[in-house]
Amino acid sequence: RRAPRDSGAAAARRGPHGGPGPAIMAASRPPETALAKLYFYYSAMNAGKTTTLLQSAHNYLERGMRTLILTPRLDDRYGEGVVASRIGLKAQGTIFGRDDDLQAMVTADIAAKGPLHCVLVDEAQFLSKAQVWQVTEIVDRLNVPVLAYGLRTDFRGELFEGSQYLLAWADNLVEIKTICHTGRKATMVLRVDEHGRALTDGPQVEIGGNERYVSVSRGEFKKVMAGEGVIDLQQPQLPLGRTGG
């Protein structure tokens, strides 16, 4: 006699080799094991990336959840390991170098301090290809979400190494928008001299702020790079903490 065929429900309960099937495995999986993701928040200069990072870290801490902020060693404008925004928010981060293994750093942090709920990476454009892969391993193997914030392109309009692979491998891509002085959306970054003229040569990485870099639209980028205009470096700041007129 022929053996009766399994019903669909029975097949779901039993795996191909007699073990538990996918339905049983899914039912037995604890609810807290939601899969983590890698997020890449990218923009031009002065769009509020670090402000957004610090706000995200604060939101986690408010809920009693532990975070780890990673910041590249080469960016020490505000002090070693200090992650600071243009509007005055700041926090202490953990420094990493270009040859450091970020997965190993996070694994060691968890072993020393306990469960970690989120990793936040400042200036993520400075990651190497290997480090972006390590960041994906933090997400996929350690199940810790990673929020990376960085520039998309350099002053020549070319991708940074870190940004290139974050754009390729991240689960979610989020653009943080800012505006050009023309009123259009700024998507490009210019490196300028003290007279506001665009620089077309030099190392890809040169740390600086408003005195060196300006975010512009693609059209304005073409114009200034062609020597057809200059950029006003005097960018007023919002008078935070003061009221009245």
mmCIF file of C-alpha atoms in Angstrom, residues 60-191:
data_model
loop_
_atom_site.group_PDB
_atom_site.id
_atom_site.type_symbol
_atom_site.label_atom_id
_atom_site.label_comp_id
_atom_site.label_asym_id
_atom_site.label_seq_id
_atom_site.Cartn_x
_atom_site.Cartn_y
_atom_site.Cartn_z
ATOM 1 C CA TYR A 60 17.899 55.224 23.006
ATOM 2 C CA LEU A 61 19.322 56.402 26.331
ATOM 3 C CA GLU A 62 15.969 57.890 27.361
ATOM 4 C CA ARG A 63 14.505 54.410 27.071
ATOM 5 C CA GLY A 64 17.230 52.800 29.155
ATOM 6 C CA MET A 65 19.003 51.305 26.130
ATOM 7 C CA ARG A 66 22.776 51.324 25.747
ATOM 8 C CA THR A 67 24.501 52.705 22.655
ATOM 9 C CA LEU A 68 28.047 52.895 21.324
ATOM 10 C CA ILE A 69 29.154 55.908 19.260
ATOM 11 C CA LEU A 70 32.134 55.282 16.980
ATOM 12 C CA THR A 71 34.125 58.215 15.601
ATOM 13 C CA PRO A 72 37.226 58.208 13.357
ATOM 14 C CA ARG A 73 40.546 59.140 14.925
ATOM 15 C CA LEU A 74 41.407 61.590 12.157
ATOM 16 C CA ASP A 75 38.511 63.938 13.003
ATOM 17 C CA ASP A 76 39.611 65.673 16.217
ATOM 18 C CA ARG A 77 38.219 69.165 15.565
ATOM 19 C CA TYR A 78 36.349 69.204 18.887
ATOM 20 C CA GLY A 79 38.803 67.135 20.928
ATOM 21 C CA GLU A 80 39.839 63.502 20.878
ATOM 22 C CA GLY A 81 36.821 61.250 20.646
ATOM 23 C CA VAL A 82 34.330 64.109 20.952
ATOM 24 C CA VAL A 83 31.358 63.971 18.577
ATOM 25 C CA ALA A 84 29.942 67.487 18.287
ATOM 26 C CA SER A 85 27.354 69.222 16.133
ATOM 27 C CA ARG A 86 27.423 72.786 14.854
ATOM 28 C CA ILE A 87 24.545 73.769 17.166
ATOM 29 C CA GLY A 88 26.388 72.794 20.347
ATOM 30 C CA LEU A 89 25.305 69.210 21.047
ATOM 31 C CA LYS A 90 28.131 66.823 21.866
ATOM 32 C CA ALA A 91 28.936 63.417 23.323
ATOM 33 C CA GLN A 92 31.976 61.261 23.949
ATOM 34 C CA GLY A 93 32.589 58.613 21.333
ATOM 35 C CA THR A 94 34.903 55.638 20.959
ATOM 36 C CA ILE A 95 37.755 56.317 18.559
ATOM 37 C CA PHE A 96 38.641 53.929 15.740
ATOM 38 C CA GLY A 97 41.497 53.944 13.265
ATOM 39 C CA ARG A 98 41.430 52.860 9.659
ATOM 40 C CA ASP A 99 42.980 49.478 10.484
ATOM 41 C CA ASP A 100 40.759 48.692 13.481
ATOM 42 C CA ASP A 101 38.303 45.790 13.365
ATOM 43 C CA LEU A 102 34.933 47.325 14.244
ATOM 44 C CA GLN A 103 33.234 43.972 14.759
ATOM 45 C CA ALA A 104 35.932 43.011 17.270
ATOM 46 C CA MET A 105 35.562 46.384 19.018
ATOM 47 C CA VAL A 106 31.809 45.948 19.387
ATOM 48 C CA THR A 107 32.160 42.320 20.514
ATOM 49 C CA ALA A 108 34.652 43.395 23.192
ATOM 50 C CA ASP A 109 32.353 46.225 24.302
ATOM 51 C CA ILE A 110 29.439 43.812 24.744
ATOM 52 C CA ALA A 111 31.633 41.372 26.685
ATOM 53 C CA ALA A 112 32.794 44.145 29.017
ATOM 54 C CA LYS A 113 29.600 46.168 29.462
ATOM 55 C CA GLY A 114 26.679 43.923 28.589
ATOM 56 C CA PRO A 115 23.911 44.094 25.981
ATOM 57 C CA LEU A 116 24.200 46.781 23.327
ATOM 58 C CA HIS A 117 21.135 48.125 21.593
ATOM 59 C CA CYS A 118 22.593 50.319 18.848
ATOM 60 C CA VAL A 119 25.910 51.312 17.253
ATOM 61 C CA LEU A 120 26.161 54.798 15.745
ATOM 62 C CA VAL A 121 29.013 55.702 13.381
ATOM 63 C CA ASP A 122 29.950 59.356 12.853
ATOM 64 C CA GLU A 123 31.757 60.500 9.674
ATOM 65 C CA ALA A 124 31.123 57.071 8.152
ATOM 66 C CA GLN A 125 32.542 58.138 4.793
ATOM 67 C CA PHE A 126 35.990 57.522 6.321
ATOM 68 C CA LEU A 127 35.345 53.791 6.808
ATOM 69 C CA SER A 128 37.409 51.415 4.712
ATOM 70 C CA LYS A 129 35.732 48.772 2.559
ATOM 71 C CA ALA A 130 36.768 46.144 5.127
ATOM 72 C CA GLN A 131 35.223 48.173 7.955
ATOM 73 C CA VAL A 132 31.913 48.539 6.131
ATOM 74 C CA TRP A 133 31.886 44.738 5.817
ATOM 75 C CA GLN A 134 32.620 44.488 9.556
ATOM 76 C CA VAL A 135 29.667 46.801 10.201
ATOM 77 C CA THR A 136 27.416 44.445 8.245
ATOM 78 C CA GLU A 137 28.693 41.602 10.440
ATOM 79 C CA ILE A 138 27.729 43.575 13.565
ATOM 80 C CA VAL A 139 24.207 43.660 12.165
ATOM 81 C CA ASP A 140 24.009 40.124 10.771
ATOM 82 C CA ARG A 141 25.952 38.142 13.383
ATOM 83 C CA LEU A 142 25.543 40.189 16.569
ATOM 84 C CA ASN A 143 22.019 41.385 15.668
ATOM 85 C CA VAL A 144 22.822 44.947 16.728
ATOM 86 C CA PRO A 145 21.419 47.742 14.535
ATOM 87 C CA VAL A 146 23.968 50.166 13.103
ATOM 88 C CA LEU A 147 23.207 53.770 12.165
ATOM 89 C CA ALA A 148 25.972 55.243 9.993
ATOM 90 C CA TYR A 149 26.099 58.952 9.135
ATOM 91 C CA GLY A 150 28.350 60.442 6.484
ATOM 92 C CA LEU A 151 28.996 62.396 3.333
ATOM 93 C CA ARG A 152 28.185 60.775 0.016
ATOM 94 C CA THR A 153 30.788 62.508 -2.183
ATOM 95 C CA ASP A 154 34.032 64.461 -1.783
ATOM 96 C CA PHE A 155 34.975 67.925 -3.105
ATOM 97 C CA ARG A 156 35.558 66.479 -6.575
ATOM 98 C CA GLY A 157 32.114 64.894 -6.740
ATOM 99 C CA GLU A 158 33.482 61.371 -6.258
ATOM 100 C CA LEU A 159 32.327 58.776 -3.739
ATOM 101 C CA PHE A 160 34.278 58.193 -0.554
ATOM 102 C CA GLU A 161 35.281 54.563 -0.045
ATOM 103 C CA GLY A 162 33.095 54.162 3.022
ATOM 104 C CA SER A 163 30.101 55.796 1.356
ATOM 105 C CA GLN A 164 30.499 53.677 -1.771
ATOM 106 C CA TYR A 165 30.118 50.419 0.138
ATOM 107 C CA LEU A 166 27.499 51.705 2.554
ATOM 108 C CA LEU A 167 25.390 52.693 -0.456
ATOM 109 C CA ALA A 168 25.937 49.198 -1.838
ATOM 110 C CA TRP A 169 25.392 47.138 1.320
ATOM 111 C CA ALA A 170 23.112 49.071 3.691
ATOM 112 C CA ASP A 171 19.571 47.837 4.288
ATOM 113 C CA ASN A 172 18.127 51.346 4.383
ATOM 114 C CA LEU A 173 19.395 54.514 2.693
ATOM 115 C CA VAL A 174 18.181 57.848 4.054
ATOM 116 C CA GLU A 175 19.080 61.231 2.601
ATOM 117 C CA ILE A 176 19.367 64.109 5.070
ATOM 118 C CA LYS A 177 18.548 67.164 2.996
ATOM 119 C CA THR A 178 20.044 70.634 3.065
ATOM 120 C CA ILE A 179 19.904 73.626 0.728
ATOM 121 C CA CYS A 180 22.270 75.529 -1.534
ATOM 122 C CA HIS A 181 22.520 79.332 -1.319
ATOM 123 C CA THR A 182 20.642 79.328 -4.650
ATOM 124 C CA GLY A 183 17.619 77.826 -2.906
ATOM 125 C CA ARG A 184 17.954 74.458 -4.593
ATOM 126 C CA LYS A 185 18.694 71.202 -2.801
ATOM 127 C CA ALA A 186 22.409 70.875 -2.041
ATOM 128 C CA THR A 187 23.840 67.532 -3.103
ATOM 129 C CA MET A 188 27.504 68.387 -3.726
ATOM 130 C CA VAL A 189 30.391 69.689 -1.614
ATOM 131 C CA LEU A 190 32.949 72.303 -2.665
ATOM 132 C CA ARG A 191 36.357 72.776 -1.074
#
